[in-house]
Coordinates of C-alpha atoms in Angstrom, one line a residue:
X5 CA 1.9 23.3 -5.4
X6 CA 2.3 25.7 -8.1
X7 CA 3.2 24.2 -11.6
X8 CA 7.0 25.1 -12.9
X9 CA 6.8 23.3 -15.9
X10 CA 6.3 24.9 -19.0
X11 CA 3.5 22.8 -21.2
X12 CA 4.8 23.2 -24.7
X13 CA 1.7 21.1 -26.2
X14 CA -2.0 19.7 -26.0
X15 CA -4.2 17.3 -27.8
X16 CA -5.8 17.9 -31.7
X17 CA -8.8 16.6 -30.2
X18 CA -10.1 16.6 -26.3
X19 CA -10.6 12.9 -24.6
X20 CA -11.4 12.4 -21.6
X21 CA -11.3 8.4 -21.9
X22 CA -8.8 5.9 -21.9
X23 CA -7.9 5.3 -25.6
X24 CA -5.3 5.0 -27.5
X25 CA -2.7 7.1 -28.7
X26 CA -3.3 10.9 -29.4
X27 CA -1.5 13.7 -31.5
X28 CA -0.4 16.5 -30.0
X29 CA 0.0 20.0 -31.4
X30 CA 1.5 23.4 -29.7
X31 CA 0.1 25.9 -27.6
X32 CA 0.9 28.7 -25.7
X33 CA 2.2 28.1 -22.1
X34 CA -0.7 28.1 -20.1
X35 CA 1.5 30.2 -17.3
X36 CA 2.0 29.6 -13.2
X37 CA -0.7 27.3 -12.0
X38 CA -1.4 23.6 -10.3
X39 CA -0.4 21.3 -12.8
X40 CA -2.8 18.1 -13.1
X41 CA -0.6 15.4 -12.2
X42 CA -1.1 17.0 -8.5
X43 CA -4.7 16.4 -8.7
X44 CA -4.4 13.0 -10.3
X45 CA -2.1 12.5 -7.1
X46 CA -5.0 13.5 -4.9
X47 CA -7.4 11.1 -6.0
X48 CA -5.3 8.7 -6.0
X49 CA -4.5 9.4 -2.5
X50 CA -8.4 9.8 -1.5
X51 CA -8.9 6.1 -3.8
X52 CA -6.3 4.0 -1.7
X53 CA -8.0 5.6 1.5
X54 CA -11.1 4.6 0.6
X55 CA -9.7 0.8 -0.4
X56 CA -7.6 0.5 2.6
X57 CA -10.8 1.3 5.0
X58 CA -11.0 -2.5 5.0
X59 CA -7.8 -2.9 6.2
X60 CA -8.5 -1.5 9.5
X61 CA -10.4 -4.4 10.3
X62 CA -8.7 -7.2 11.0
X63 CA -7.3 -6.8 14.4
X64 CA -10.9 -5.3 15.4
X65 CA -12.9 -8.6 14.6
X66 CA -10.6 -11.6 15.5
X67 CA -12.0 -11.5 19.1
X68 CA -15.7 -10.7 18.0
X69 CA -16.1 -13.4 15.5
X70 CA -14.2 -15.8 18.0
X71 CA -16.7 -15.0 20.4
X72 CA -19.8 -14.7 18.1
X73 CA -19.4 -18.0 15.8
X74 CA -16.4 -19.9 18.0
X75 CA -13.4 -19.7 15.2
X76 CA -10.0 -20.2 16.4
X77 CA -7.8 -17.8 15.7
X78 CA -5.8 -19.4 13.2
X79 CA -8.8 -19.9 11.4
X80 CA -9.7 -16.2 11.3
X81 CA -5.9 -15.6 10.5
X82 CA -6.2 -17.4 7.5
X83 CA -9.2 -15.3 6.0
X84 CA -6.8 -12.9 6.7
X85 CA -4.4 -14.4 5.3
X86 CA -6.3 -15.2 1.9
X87 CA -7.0 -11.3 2.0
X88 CA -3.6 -10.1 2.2
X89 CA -1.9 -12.8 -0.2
X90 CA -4.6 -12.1 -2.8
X91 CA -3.9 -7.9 -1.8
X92 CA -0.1 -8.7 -3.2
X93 CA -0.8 -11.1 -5.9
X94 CA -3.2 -9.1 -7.5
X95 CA -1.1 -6.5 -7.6
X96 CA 1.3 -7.0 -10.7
X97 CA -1.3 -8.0 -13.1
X98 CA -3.8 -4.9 -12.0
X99 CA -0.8 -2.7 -13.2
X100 CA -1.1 -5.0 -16.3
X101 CA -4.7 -4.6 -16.7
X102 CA -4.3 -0.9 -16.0
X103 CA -2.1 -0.7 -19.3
X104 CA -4.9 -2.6 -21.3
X105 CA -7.8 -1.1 -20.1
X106 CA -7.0 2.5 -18.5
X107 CA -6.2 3.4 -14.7
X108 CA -10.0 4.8 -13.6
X109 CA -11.8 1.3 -15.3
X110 CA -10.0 -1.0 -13.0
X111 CA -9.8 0.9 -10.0
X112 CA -13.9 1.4 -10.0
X113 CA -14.2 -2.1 -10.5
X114 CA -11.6 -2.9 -7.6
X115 CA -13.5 -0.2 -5.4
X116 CA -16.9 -2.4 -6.1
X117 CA -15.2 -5.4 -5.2
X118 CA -14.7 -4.2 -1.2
X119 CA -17.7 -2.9 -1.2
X120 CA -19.4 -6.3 -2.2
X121 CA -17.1 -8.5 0.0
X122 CA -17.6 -6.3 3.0
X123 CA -21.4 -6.2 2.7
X124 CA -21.7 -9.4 1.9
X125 CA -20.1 -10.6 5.5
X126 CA -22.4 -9.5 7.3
X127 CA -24.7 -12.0 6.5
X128 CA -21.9 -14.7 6.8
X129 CA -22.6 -17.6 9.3
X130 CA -19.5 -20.4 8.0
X131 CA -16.1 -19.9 8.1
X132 CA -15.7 -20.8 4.5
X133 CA -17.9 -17.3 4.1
X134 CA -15.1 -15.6 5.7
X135 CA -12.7 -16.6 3.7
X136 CA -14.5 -16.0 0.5
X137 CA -16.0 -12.6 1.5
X138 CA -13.6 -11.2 3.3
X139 CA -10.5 -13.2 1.8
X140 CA -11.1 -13.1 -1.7
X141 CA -13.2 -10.4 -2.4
X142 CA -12.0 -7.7 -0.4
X143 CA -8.4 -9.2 -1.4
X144 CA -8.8 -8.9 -5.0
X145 CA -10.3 -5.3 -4.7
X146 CA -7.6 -3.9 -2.7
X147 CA -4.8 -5.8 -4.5
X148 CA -6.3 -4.0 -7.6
X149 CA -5.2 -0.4 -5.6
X150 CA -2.3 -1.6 -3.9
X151 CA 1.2 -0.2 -4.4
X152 CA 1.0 -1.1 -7.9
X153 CA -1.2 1.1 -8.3
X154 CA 0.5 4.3 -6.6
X155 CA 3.8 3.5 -8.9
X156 CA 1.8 3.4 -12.4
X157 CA 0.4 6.7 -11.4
X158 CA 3.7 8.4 -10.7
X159 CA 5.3 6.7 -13.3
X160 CA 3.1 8.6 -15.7
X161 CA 2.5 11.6 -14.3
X162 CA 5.5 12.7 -12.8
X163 CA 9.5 12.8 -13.6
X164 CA 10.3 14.9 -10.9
X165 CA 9.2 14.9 -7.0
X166 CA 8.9 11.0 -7.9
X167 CA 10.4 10.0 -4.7
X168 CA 8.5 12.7 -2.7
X169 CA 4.8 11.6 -4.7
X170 CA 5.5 7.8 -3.7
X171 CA 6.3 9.2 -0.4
X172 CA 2.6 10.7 -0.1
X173 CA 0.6 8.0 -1.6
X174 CA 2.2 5.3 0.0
X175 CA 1.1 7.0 3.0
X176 CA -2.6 7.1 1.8
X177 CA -2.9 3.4 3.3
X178 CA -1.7 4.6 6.6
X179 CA -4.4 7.8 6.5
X180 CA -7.2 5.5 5.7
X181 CA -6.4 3.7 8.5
X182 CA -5.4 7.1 10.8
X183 CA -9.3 7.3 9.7
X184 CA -11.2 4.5 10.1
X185 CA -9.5 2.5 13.2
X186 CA -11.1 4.8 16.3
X187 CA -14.6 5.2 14.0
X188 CA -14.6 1.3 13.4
X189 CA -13.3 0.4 17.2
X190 CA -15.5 2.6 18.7
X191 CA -18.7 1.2 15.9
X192 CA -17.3 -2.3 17.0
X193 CA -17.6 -1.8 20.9
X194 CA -20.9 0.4 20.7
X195 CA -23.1 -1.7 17.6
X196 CA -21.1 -4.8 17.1
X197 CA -19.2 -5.5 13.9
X198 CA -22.0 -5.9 11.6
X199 CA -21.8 -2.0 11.3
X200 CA -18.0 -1.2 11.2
X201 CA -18.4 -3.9 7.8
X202 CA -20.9 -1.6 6.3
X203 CA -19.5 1.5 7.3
X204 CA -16.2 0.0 5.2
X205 CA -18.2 -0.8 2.2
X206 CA -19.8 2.8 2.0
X207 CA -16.3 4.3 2.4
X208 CA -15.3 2.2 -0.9
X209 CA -18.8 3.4 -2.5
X210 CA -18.0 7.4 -1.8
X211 CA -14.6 7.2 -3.5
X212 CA -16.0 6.0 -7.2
X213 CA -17.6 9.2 -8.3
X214 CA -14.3 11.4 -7.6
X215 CA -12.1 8.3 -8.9
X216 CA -14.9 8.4 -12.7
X217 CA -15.0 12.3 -12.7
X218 CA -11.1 13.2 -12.3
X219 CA -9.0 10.3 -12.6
X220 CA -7.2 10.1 -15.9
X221 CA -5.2 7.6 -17.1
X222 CA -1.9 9.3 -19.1
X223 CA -1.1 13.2 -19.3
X224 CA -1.6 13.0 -22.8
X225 CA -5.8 12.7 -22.6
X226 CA -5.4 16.2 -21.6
X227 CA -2.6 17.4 -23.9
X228 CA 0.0 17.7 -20.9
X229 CA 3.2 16.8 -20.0
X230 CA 3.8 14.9 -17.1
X231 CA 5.2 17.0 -14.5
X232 CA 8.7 18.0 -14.7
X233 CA 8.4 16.0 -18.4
X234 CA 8.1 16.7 -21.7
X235 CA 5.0 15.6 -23.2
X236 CA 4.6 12.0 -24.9
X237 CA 2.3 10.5 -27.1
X238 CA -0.2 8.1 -25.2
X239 CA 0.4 4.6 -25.9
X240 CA -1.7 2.6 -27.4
X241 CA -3.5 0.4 -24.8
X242 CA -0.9 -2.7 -24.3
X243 CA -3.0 -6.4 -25.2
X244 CA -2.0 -9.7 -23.2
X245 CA -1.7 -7.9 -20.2
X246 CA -1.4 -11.1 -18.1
X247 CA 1.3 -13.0 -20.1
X248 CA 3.6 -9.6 -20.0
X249 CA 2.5 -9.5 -16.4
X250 CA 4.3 -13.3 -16.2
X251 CA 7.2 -12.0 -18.6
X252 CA 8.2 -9.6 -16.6
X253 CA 8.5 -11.3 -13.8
X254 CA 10.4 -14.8 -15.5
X255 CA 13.0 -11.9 -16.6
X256 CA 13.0 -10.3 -13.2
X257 CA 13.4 -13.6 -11.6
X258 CA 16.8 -13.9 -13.2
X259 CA 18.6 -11.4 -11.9
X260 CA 19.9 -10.5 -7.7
X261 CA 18.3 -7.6 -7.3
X262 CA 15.0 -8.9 -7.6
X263 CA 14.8 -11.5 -4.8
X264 CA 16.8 -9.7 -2.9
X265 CA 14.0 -6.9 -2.8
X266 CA 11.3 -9.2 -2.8
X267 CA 12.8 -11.0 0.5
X268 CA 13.4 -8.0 2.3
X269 CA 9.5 -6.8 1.3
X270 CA 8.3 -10.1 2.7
X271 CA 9.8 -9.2 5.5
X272 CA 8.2 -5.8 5.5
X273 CA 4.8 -7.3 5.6
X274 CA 5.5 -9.7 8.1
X275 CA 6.6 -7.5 10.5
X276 CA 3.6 -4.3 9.8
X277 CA 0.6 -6.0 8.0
X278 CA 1.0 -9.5 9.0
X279 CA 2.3 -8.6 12.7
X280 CA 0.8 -5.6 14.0
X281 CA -2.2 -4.7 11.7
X282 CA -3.8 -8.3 12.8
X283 CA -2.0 -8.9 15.7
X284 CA -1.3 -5.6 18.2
X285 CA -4.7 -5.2 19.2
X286 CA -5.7 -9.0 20.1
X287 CA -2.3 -9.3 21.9
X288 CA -2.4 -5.8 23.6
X289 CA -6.4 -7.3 24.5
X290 CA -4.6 -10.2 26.1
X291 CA -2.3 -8.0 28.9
X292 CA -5.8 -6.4 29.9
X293 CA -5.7 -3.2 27.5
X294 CA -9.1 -2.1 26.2
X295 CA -10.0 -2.6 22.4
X296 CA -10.4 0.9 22.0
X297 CA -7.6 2.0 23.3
X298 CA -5.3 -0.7 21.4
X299 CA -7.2 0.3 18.3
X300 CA -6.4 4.1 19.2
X301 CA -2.6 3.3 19.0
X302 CA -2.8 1.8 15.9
X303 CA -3.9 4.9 14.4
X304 CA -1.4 6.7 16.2
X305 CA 0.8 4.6 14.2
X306 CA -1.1 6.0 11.2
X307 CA -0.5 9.8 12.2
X308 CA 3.2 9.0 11.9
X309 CA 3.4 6.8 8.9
X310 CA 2.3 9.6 7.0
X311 CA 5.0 11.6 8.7
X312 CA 7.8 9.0 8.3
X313 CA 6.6 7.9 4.7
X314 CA 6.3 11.2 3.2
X315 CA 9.9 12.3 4.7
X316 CA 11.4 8.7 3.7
X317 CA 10.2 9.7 -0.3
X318 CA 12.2 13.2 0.1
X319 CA 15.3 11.2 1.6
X320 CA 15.1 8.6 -1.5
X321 CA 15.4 11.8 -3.8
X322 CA 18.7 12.5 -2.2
X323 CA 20.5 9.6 -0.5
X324 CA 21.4 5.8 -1.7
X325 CA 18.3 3.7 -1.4
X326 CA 20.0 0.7 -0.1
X327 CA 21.2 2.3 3.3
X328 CA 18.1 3.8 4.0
X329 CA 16.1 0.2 3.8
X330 CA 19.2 -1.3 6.0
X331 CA 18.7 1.5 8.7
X332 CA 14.9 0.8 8.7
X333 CA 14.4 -2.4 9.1
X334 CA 17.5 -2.5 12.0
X335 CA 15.6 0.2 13.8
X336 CA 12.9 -1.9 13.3
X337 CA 14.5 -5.0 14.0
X338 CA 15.3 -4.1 17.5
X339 CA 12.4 -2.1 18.9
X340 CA 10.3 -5.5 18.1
X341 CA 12.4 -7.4 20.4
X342 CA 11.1 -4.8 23.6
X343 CA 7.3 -4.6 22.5
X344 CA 6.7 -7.4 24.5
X345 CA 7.9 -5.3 27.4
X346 CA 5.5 -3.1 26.6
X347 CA 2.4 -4.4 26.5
X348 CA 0.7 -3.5 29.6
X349 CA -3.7 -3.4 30.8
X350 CA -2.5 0.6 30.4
X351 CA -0.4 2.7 28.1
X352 CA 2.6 4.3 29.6
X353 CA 5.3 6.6 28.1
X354 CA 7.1 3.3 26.7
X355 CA 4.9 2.3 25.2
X356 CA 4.2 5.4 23.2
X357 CA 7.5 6.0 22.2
X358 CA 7.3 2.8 20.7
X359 CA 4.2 3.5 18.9
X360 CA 5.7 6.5 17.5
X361 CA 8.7 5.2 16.2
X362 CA 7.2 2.0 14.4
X363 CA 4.6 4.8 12.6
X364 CA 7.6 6.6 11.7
X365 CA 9.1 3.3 10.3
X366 CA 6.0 1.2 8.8
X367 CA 6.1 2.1 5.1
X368 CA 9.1 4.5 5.0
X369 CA 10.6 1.1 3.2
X370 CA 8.0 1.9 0.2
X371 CA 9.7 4.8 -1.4
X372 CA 13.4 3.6 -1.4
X373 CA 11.9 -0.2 -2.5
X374 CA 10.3 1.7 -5.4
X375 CA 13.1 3.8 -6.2
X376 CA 15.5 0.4 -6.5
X377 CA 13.1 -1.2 -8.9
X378 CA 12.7 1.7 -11.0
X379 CA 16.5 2.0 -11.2
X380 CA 16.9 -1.6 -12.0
X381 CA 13.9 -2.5 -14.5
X382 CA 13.0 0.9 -16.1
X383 CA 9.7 0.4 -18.2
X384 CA 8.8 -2.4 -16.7
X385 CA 9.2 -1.3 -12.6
X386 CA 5.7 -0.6 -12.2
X387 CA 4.9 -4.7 -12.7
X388 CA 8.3 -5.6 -11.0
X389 CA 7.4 -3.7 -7.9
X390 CA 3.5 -5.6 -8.1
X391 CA 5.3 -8.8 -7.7
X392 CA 8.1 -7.2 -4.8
X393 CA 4.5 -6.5 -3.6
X394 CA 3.2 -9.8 -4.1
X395 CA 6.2 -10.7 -2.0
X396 CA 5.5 -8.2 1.0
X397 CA 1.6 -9.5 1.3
X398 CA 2.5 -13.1 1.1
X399 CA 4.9 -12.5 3.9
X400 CA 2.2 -10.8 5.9
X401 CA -0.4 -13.6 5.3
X402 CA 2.1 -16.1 6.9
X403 CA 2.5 -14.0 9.8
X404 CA -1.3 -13.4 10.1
X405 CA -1.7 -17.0 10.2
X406 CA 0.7 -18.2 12.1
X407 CA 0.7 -15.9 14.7
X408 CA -3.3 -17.0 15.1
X409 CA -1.7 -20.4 15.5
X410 CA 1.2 -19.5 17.9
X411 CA -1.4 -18.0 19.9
X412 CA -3.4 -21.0 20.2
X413 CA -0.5 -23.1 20.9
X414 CA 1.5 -20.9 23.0
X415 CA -1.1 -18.8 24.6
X416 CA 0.3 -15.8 24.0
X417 CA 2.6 -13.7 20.8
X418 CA 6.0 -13.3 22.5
X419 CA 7.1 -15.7 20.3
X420 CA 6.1 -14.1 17.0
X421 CA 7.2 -10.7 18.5
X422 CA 11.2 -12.1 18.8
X423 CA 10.7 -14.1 15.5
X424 CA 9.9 -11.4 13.5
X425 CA 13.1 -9.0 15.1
X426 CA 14.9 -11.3 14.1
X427 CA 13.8 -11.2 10.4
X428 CA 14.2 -7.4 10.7
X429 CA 17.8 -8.1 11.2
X430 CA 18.3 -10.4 8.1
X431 CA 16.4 -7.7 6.0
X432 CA 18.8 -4.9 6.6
X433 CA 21.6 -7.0 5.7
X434 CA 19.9 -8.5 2.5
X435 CA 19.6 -4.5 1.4
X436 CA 23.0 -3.8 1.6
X437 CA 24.6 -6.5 -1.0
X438 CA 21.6 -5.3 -3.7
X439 CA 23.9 -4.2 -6.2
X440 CA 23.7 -1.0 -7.8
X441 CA 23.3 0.4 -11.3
X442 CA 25.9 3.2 -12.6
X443 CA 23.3 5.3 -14.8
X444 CA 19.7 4.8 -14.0
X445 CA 17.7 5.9 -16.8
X446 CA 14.2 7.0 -15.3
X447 CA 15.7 8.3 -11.6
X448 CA 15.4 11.5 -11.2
X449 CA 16.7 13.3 -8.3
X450 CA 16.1 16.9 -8.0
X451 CA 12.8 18.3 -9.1
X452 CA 12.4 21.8 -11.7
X453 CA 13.1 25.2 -9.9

């Protein structure tokens, strides 16, 4: 994409760190070319691929490791569970940390993380190892490049396409899984999952070079402007990162709009990471459908997430935020209530169709979310949207866990399939009453040109 923004000014001295503030002086304009924030965007994107490899897991090992070392299900669900709770709590205070310490610092040491945790389960032979490898590792790493992460980029880079950008990153998570779920099912049924596990930590290892070499933290370490901005003096690195990480969210906690958003993303995650990330392939398994072919749908699901996340972000640029999460989640409300219809030993036209539509539907919730907290909290919606987040993963780890258990107890997921419709149903109507505010500040609709 061809920059349209004219740079008025650049740094007195070139940094390519993470500092503090800088001074900038004029230049000339620099004419039409890709401005940098795209390519920041496109590391970002290749990061949280690279972070969410591990995320494709799940739903491949809960019948290997149930057959290998004789865990229940509910207590693999609750490794999972660790993982995905730790994924959202993380989040606000790694967009703390990324104030403190710079964007590219935390995110390498989040990339190390996976790669530790999912090496280091291979040689696991306890459940507790599970949960600590797999759980908090891996759940701390990934947390560190969750969502959070996506909105502190485009919060700093960008003023326009904002909605479009969040779009495209958010859909990162989905690509890394449109990517790794046939490699790892296939690695899985062919080698076991010793291999898919190392195959995961390599992907996280790849990604730190680009993430060192061209990630920067603010447009200002290369005397730019963010894109559709005007240029801004870098900040000086913010200190007590945690205890603003807690402030914000005491002064969040007081106001409607925040747990009304942070109910409706619990929701979210119960009904995509906690439902069908852990759960569609073992459940699909249970009606006589091959691994791989279960696993293959679930990337499906990734090939349209991109689509539907992407085109969600250009509808949040144009059109109230609030209807569009209400129409989601009642879309997705009901086609939850005929999945169990579905599921059959093979894949029919339905059950495409349904795939398709719940790709189109995961994450398209991200970019209006987003564009509500950034309309409500300003400055601070990067670590207000970590803690939404916090929400949507804790919602998912009660749903990985207890759908383990309800398929223990009940021999089968119906259950947790009608249960979490349901939810859907409450979440459309809890985005409707969000209340909204006359003059946002920092929403921008309509992009230069």
């Amino acid at each position: 994409m061809l920059n349209d923004v004219t740079q008025t000014t650049e740094t007195a001295a070139a940094r390519d760190g993470d500092g503090g503030a800088v001074r900038p002086r004029p230049r000339r304009p620099s004419g039409r070319r890709v401005h940098r924030a795209w390519i920041v965007a496109a590391v970002t994107f290749v990061t949280i691929i690279g972070g969410a490899a591990f995320n494709a897991l799940p739903g491949l090992l809960i019948d290997p490791l149930h057959t290998e070392f004789g865990w229940s299900r509910g207590q693999i669900g609750f490794a999972v569970s660790v993982d995905m709770a730790l994924y959202g709590l993380t989040a606000p205070f790694a967009a703390a940390l990324m104030d403190r310490f710079g964007i590219r610092r935390v995110v390498v040491v989040a990339l190390g993380a996976v790669a530790a945790g999912a090496l280091a389960s291979v040689w696991m032979t306890a459940a507790w190892q599970l949960v600590l490898y797999w759980g908090l590792l891996v759940g701390l790493g990934t947390g560190s490049m969750a969502l959070a992460f996506s909105a502190t980029v485009t919060n700093r880079w960008f003023v326009a396409r904002r909605g479009l950008v969040t779009g495209v990153l958010t859909a990162a998570g989905a690509s890394g899984q449109l990517v790794f779920l046939p490699l790892c099912a296939w690695i899985v049924a062919e080698h076991g999952w010793r291999p898919a596990s190392v195959t995961v930590a390599l992907a996280a290892l790849v990604v730190v070079p680009f993430v060192w070499l061209l990630l920067r933290d603010h447009p200002a370490d290369v005397g730019l402007a963010p894109y559709g901005g005007t240029y801004t003096v870098k900040p000086a690195p913010a200190r007590g990162a945690a205890r603003r990480t807690v402030r914000v969210l005491l002064d969040a906690a007081r106001t409607g709009p925040f747990w009304l958003l942070a109910g409706t993303f619990a929701i979210c995650g119960a009904s995509t990471n906690g439902l069908i990330r852990t759960h569609f392939v073992p459940s699909a398994h249970d009606h006589g459908m091959p691994i791989t072919a279960a696993a293959s749908l679930l990337a499906v699901i990734g090939v349209f997430d991109v689509i539907g996340t992407v085109f969600s972000g250009w509808l949040t640029d144009r059109f109230d935020a609030r209807r569009l999460l209400a129409v989601y989640y009642a879309l997705r409300g009901v086609s939850l209530l005929f999945l169990p219809m579905l599921l059959a030993p093979e894949v029919h036209p339905p059950m495409v169709l349904f795939i398709v539509f719940y790709g189109l539907d995961w994450v398209a919730t991200v970019p209006p979310t987003l564009a509500l907290c950034r309309e409500q909290y300003g400055d601070d919606s990067a670590i207000v949207f970590g803690w939404v987040l916090a929400s949507h993963q804790v919602g998912a780890a009660l749903v990985a866990f207890l759908g383990g258990v309800a398929r223990d107890v009940f021999g089968s997921y119906d259950v947790v399939w009608y249960a979490s419709g349901a939810l859907c149903a409450t979440a459309a109507l809890m985005a409707l009453v969000i209340r909204r505010v006359r003059e946002p500040s920092s929403v921008v609709t309509e992009g230069p040109g």
